[in-house]
CSV table of C-alpha atoms and ligand atoms in Angstrom, one decimal:
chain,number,residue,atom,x,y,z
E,1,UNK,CA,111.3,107.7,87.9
E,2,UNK,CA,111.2,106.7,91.5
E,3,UNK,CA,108.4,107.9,93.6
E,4,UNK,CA,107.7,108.0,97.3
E,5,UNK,CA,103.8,107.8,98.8
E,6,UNK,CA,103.7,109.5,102.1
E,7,UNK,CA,100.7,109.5,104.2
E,8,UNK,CA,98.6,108.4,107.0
E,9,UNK,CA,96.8,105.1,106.7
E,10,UNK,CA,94.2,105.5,104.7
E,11,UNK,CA,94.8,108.5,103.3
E,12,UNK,CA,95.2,107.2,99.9
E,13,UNK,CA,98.6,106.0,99.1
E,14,UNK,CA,97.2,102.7,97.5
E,15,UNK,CA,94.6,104.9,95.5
E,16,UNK,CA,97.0,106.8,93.4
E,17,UNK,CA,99.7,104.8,93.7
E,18,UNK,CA,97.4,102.4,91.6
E,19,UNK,CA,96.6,105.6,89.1
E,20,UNK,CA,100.6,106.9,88.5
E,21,UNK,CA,101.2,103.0,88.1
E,22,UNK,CA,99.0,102.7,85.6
E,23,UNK,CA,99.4,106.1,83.8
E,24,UNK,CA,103.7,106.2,84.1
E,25,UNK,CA,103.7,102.1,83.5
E,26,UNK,CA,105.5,101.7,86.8
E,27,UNK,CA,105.4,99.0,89.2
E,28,UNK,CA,103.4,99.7,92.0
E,29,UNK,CA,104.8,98.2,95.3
E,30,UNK,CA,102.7,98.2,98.2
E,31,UNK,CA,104.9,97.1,101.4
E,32,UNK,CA,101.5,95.9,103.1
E,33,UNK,CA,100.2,94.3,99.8
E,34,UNK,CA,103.4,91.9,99.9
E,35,UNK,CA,102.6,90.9,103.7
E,36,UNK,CA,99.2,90.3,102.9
E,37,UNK,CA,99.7,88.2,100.6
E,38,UNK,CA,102.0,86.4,102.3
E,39,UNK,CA,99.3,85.9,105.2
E,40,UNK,CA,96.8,84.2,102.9
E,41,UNK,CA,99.4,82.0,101.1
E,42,UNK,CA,100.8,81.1,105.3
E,43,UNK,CA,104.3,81.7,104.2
E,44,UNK,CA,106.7,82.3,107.2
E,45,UNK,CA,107.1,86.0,106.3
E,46,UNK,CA,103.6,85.9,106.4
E,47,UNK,CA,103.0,84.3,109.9
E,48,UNK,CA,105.6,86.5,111.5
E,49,UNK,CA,104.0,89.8,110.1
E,50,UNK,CA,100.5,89.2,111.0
E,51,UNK,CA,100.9,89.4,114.7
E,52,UNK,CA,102.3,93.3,114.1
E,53,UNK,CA,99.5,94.0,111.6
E,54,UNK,CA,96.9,93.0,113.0
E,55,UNK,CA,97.8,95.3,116.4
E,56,UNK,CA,98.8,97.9,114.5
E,57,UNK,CA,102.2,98.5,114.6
E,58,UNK,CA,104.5,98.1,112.5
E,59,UNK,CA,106.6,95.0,111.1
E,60,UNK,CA,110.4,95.4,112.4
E,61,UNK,CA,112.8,97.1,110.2
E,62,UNK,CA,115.0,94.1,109.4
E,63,UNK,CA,112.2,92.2,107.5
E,64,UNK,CA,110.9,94.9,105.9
E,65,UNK,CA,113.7,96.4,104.5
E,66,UNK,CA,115.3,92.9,103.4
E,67,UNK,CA,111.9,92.1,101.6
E,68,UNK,CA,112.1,95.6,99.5
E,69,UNK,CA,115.2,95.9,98.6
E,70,UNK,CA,114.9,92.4,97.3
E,71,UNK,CA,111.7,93.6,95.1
E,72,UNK,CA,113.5,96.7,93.4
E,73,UNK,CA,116.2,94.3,92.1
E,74,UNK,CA,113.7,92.7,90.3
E,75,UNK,CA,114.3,93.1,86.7
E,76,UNK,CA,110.0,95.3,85.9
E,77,UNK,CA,112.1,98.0,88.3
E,78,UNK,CA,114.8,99.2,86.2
E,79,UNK,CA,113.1,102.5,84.8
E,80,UNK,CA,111.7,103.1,88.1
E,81,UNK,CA,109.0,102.1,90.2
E,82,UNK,CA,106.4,103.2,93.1
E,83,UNK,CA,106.6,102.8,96.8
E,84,UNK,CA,103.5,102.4,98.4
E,85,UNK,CA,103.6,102.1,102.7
E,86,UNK,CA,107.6,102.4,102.5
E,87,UNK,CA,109.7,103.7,103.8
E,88,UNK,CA,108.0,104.1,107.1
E,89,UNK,CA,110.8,105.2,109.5
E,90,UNK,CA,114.0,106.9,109.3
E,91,UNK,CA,116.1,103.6,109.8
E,92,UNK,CA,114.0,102.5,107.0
E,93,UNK,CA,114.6,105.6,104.7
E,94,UNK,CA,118.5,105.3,105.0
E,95,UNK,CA,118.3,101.6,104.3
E,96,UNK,CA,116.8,102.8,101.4
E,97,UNK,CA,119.2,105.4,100.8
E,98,UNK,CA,121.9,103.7,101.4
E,99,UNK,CA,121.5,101.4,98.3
E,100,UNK,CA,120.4,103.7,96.1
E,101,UNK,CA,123.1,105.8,96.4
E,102,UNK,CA,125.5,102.8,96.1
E,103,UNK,CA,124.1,102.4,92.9
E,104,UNK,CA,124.4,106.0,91.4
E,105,UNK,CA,120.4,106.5,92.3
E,106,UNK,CA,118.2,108.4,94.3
E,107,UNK,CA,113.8,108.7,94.9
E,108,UNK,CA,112.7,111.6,92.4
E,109,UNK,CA,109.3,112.3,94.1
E,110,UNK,CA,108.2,111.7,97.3
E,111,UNK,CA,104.3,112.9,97.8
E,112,UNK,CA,102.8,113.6,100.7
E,113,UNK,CA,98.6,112.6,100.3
E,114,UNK,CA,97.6,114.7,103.5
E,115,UNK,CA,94.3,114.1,105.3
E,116,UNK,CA,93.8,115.0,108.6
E,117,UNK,CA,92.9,111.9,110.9
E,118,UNK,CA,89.1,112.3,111.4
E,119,UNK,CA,88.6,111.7,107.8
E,120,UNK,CA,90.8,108.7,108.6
E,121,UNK,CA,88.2,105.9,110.6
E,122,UNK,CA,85.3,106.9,108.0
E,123,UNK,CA,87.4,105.9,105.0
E,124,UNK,CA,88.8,103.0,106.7
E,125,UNK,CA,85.2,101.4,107.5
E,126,UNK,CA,84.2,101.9,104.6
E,127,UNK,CA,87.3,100.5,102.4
E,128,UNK,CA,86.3,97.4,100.8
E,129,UNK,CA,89.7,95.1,99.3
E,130,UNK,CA,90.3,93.0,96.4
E,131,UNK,CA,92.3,90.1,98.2
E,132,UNK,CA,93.3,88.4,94.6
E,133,UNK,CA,94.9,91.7,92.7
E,134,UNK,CA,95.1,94.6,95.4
E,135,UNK,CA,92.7,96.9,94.3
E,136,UNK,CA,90.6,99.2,96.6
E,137,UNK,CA,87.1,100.6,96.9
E,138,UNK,CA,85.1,102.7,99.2
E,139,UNK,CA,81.6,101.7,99.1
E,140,UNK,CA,80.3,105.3,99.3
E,141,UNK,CA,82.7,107.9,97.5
E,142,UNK,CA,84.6,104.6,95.3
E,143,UNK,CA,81.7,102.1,94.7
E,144,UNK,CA,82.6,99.1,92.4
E,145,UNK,CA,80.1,98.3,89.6
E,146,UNK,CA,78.6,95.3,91.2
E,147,UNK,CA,78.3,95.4,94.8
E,148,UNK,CA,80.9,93.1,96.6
E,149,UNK,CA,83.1,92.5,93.5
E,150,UNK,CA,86.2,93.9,92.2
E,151,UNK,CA,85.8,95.7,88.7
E,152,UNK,CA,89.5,94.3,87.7
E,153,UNK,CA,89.1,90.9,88.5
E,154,UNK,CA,86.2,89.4,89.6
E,155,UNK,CA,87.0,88.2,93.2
E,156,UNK,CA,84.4,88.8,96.1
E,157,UNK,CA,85.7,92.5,98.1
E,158,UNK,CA,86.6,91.5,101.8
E,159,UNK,CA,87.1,93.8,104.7
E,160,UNK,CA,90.9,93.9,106.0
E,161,UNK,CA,91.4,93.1,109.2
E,162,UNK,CA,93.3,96.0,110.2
E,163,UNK,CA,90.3,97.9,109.2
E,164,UNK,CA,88.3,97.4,112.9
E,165,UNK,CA,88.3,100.9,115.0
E,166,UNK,CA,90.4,100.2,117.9
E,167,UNK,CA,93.4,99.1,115.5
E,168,UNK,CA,92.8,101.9,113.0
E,169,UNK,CA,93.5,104.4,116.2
E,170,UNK,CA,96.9,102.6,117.3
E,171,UNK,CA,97.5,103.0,113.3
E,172,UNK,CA,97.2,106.4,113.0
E,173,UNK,CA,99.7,107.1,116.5
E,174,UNK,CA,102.1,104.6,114.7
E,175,UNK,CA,102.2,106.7,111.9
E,176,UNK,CA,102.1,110.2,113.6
E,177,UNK,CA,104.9,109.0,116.2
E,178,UNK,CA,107.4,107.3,113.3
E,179,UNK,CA,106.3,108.0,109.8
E,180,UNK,CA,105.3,111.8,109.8
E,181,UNK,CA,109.1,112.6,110.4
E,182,UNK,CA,109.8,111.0,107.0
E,183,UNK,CA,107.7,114.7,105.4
E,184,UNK,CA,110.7,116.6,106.8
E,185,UNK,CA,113.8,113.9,106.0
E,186,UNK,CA,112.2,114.3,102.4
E,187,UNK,CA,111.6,117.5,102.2
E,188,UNK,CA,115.6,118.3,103.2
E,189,UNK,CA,116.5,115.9,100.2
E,190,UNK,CA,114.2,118.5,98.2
E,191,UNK,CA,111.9,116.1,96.8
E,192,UNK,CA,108.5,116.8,98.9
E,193,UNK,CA,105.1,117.7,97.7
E,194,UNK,CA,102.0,117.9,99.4
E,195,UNK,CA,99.4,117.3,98.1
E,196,UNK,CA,95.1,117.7,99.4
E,197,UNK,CA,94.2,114.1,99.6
E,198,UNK,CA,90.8,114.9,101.0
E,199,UNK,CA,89.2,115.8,97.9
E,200,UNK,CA,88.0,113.9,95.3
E,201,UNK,CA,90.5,110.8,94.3
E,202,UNK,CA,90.0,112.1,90.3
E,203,UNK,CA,91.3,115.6,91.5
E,204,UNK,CA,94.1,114.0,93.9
E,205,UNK,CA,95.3,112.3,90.5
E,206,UNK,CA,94.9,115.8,88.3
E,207,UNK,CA,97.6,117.4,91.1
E,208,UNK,CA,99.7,114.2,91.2
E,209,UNK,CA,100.1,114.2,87.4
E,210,UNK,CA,101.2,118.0,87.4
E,211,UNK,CA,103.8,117.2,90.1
E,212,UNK,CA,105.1,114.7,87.5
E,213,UNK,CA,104.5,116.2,84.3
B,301,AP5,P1,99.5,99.3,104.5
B,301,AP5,O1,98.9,98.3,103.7
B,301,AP5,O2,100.6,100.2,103.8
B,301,AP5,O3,98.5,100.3,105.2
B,301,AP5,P2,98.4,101.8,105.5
B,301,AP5,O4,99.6,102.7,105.4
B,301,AP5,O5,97.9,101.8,106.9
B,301,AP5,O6,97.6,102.4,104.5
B,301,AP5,P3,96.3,101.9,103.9
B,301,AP5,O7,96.6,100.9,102.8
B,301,AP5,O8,95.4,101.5,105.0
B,301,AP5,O9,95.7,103.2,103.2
B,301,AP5,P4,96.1,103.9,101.9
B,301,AP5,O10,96.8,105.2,102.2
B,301,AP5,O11,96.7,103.0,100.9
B,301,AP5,O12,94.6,104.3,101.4
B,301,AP5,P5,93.7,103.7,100.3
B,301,AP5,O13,94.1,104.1,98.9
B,301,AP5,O14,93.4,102.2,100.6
B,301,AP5,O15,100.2,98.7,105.8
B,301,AP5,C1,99.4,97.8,106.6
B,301,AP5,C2,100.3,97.3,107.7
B,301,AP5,O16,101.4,96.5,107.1
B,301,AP5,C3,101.0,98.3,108.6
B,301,AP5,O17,100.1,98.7,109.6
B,301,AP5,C4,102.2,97.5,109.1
B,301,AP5,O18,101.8,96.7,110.1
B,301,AP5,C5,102.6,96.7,107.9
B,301,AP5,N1,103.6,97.4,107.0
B,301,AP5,C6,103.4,97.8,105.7
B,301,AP5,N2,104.5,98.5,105.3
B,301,AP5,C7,105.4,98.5,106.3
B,301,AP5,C8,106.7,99.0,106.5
B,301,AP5,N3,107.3,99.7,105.5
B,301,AP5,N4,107.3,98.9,107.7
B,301,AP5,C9,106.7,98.2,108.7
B,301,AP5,N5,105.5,97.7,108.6
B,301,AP5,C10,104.8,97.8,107.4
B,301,AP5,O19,92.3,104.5,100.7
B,301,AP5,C11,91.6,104.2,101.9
B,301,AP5,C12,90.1,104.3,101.6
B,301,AP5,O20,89.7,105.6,101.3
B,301,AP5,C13,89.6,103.4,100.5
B,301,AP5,O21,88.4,102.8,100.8
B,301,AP5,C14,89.6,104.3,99.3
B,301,AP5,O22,88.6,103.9,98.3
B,301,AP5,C15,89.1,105.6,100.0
B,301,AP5,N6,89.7,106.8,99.3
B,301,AP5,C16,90.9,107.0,98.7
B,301,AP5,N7,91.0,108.2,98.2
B,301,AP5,C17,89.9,108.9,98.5
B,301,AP5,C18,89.4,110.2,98.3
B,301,AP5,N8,90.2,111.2,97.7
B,301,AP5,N9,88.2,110.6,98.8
B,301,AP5,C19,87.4,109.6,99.4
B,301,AP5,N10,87.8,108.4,99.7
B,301,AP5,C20,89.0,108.0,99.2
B,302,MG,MG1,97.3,101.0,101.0
């Protein structure tokens, strides 16, 4: 089963991504994930996407699309996997095609988590991140059990950089002016569903898992 997360940032991508992963025993690949931790290690993928992220906008097509085609070749992908913050443009999408088609394939589900964007900036100053293993919080409506620390692992929650106000606004344009046309280029491959991601993230889950059931 290959699945698609579509959405604005913030609007919960990461969240259920992390709940099908764990439910269908997928991999869950999060585009942004992979470049940040290339930024803490300082790798050179890493030093050239930071400048992008941190204003905003998005890391150039070439890079991105060479880094994830190289991670669904990886051998935990073969019954299928989760794509978390990718594609993000149409150029992006066809690269993506492309291959898959080469090899007989094709993305089963794409879902659309849809929140409108003034829930967006109170999510995303509230979203606290696990830097060691990726997993997210909200200290109000997705507290941890100890304050500051991720339930998974242990590590001390930090606040991403691309979190501040001003670049959460050039986000959210980023996304409306390319991503949003990736709902329609799905939705012709007949694959789309939408589904309410401003409820609660249990009851996001409950209409995920019927999509896929
Ligand atoms: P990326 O890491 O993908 O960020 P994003 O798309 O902006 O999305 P977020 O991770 O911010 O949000 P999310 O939808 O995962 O929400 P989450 O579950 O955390 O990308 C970062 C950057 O990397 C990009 O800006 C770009 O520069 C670069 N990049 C990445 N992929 C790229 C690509 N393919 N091409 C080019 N550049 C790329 O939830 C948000 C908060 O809300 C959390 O605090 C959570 O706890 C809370 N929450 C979740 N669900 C609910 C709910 N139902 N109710 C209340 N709170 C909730
Ligand atoms: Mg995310």
């Amino acid at each position: 089963m290959k699945i698609v997360m579509l959405g604005a940032p913030g609007a919960g991508k990461g969240t259920q991504a992390d709940k099908i992963a764990e439910k269908y025993a997928l991999p869950h690949i999060s585009t942004g994930d992979i470049f940040r931790k290339n930024i803490k290690e300082g790798t050179e993928l890493g030093k050239e996407a930071k400048s992008y992220m941190d204003a905003g906008k998005l890391v150039p097509d070439e890079l991105t699309v060479r880094l994830l085609l190289d991670r669904v070749a990886n051998d935990d992908c073969r019954n299928g996997y989760i794509l978390d913050g990718f594609p993000r443009t149409i150029p992006q999408a066809d690269a993506l095609d492309a291959e898959l088609t080469k090899l007989g394939e094709k993305i089963d589900y794409a879902i659309n988590v849809d929140v409108p964007d003034e829930n967006i900036i109170g999510r995303m100053s509230g979203r606290r991140a696990c830097p060691k293993c990726g997993a997210t919080y909200h200290i109000r409506h997705l507290a941890p059990k100890k304050e500051g620390i991720c339930d998974s692992c242990g590590t001390e929650l930090v606040i991403r950089d691309d979190d501040k106000p001003e670049t959460v606004k050039n986000r959210l344009a980023v996304y409306h002016e390319q991503t949003q046309p990736l709902i329609e280029y799905f939705e012709k491959k007949g694959v789309l569903h939408t589904v309410d991601g401003t409820i609660d993230a249990t009851d996001v889950f409950k209409a995920i898992e019927s999509i896929l059931n």
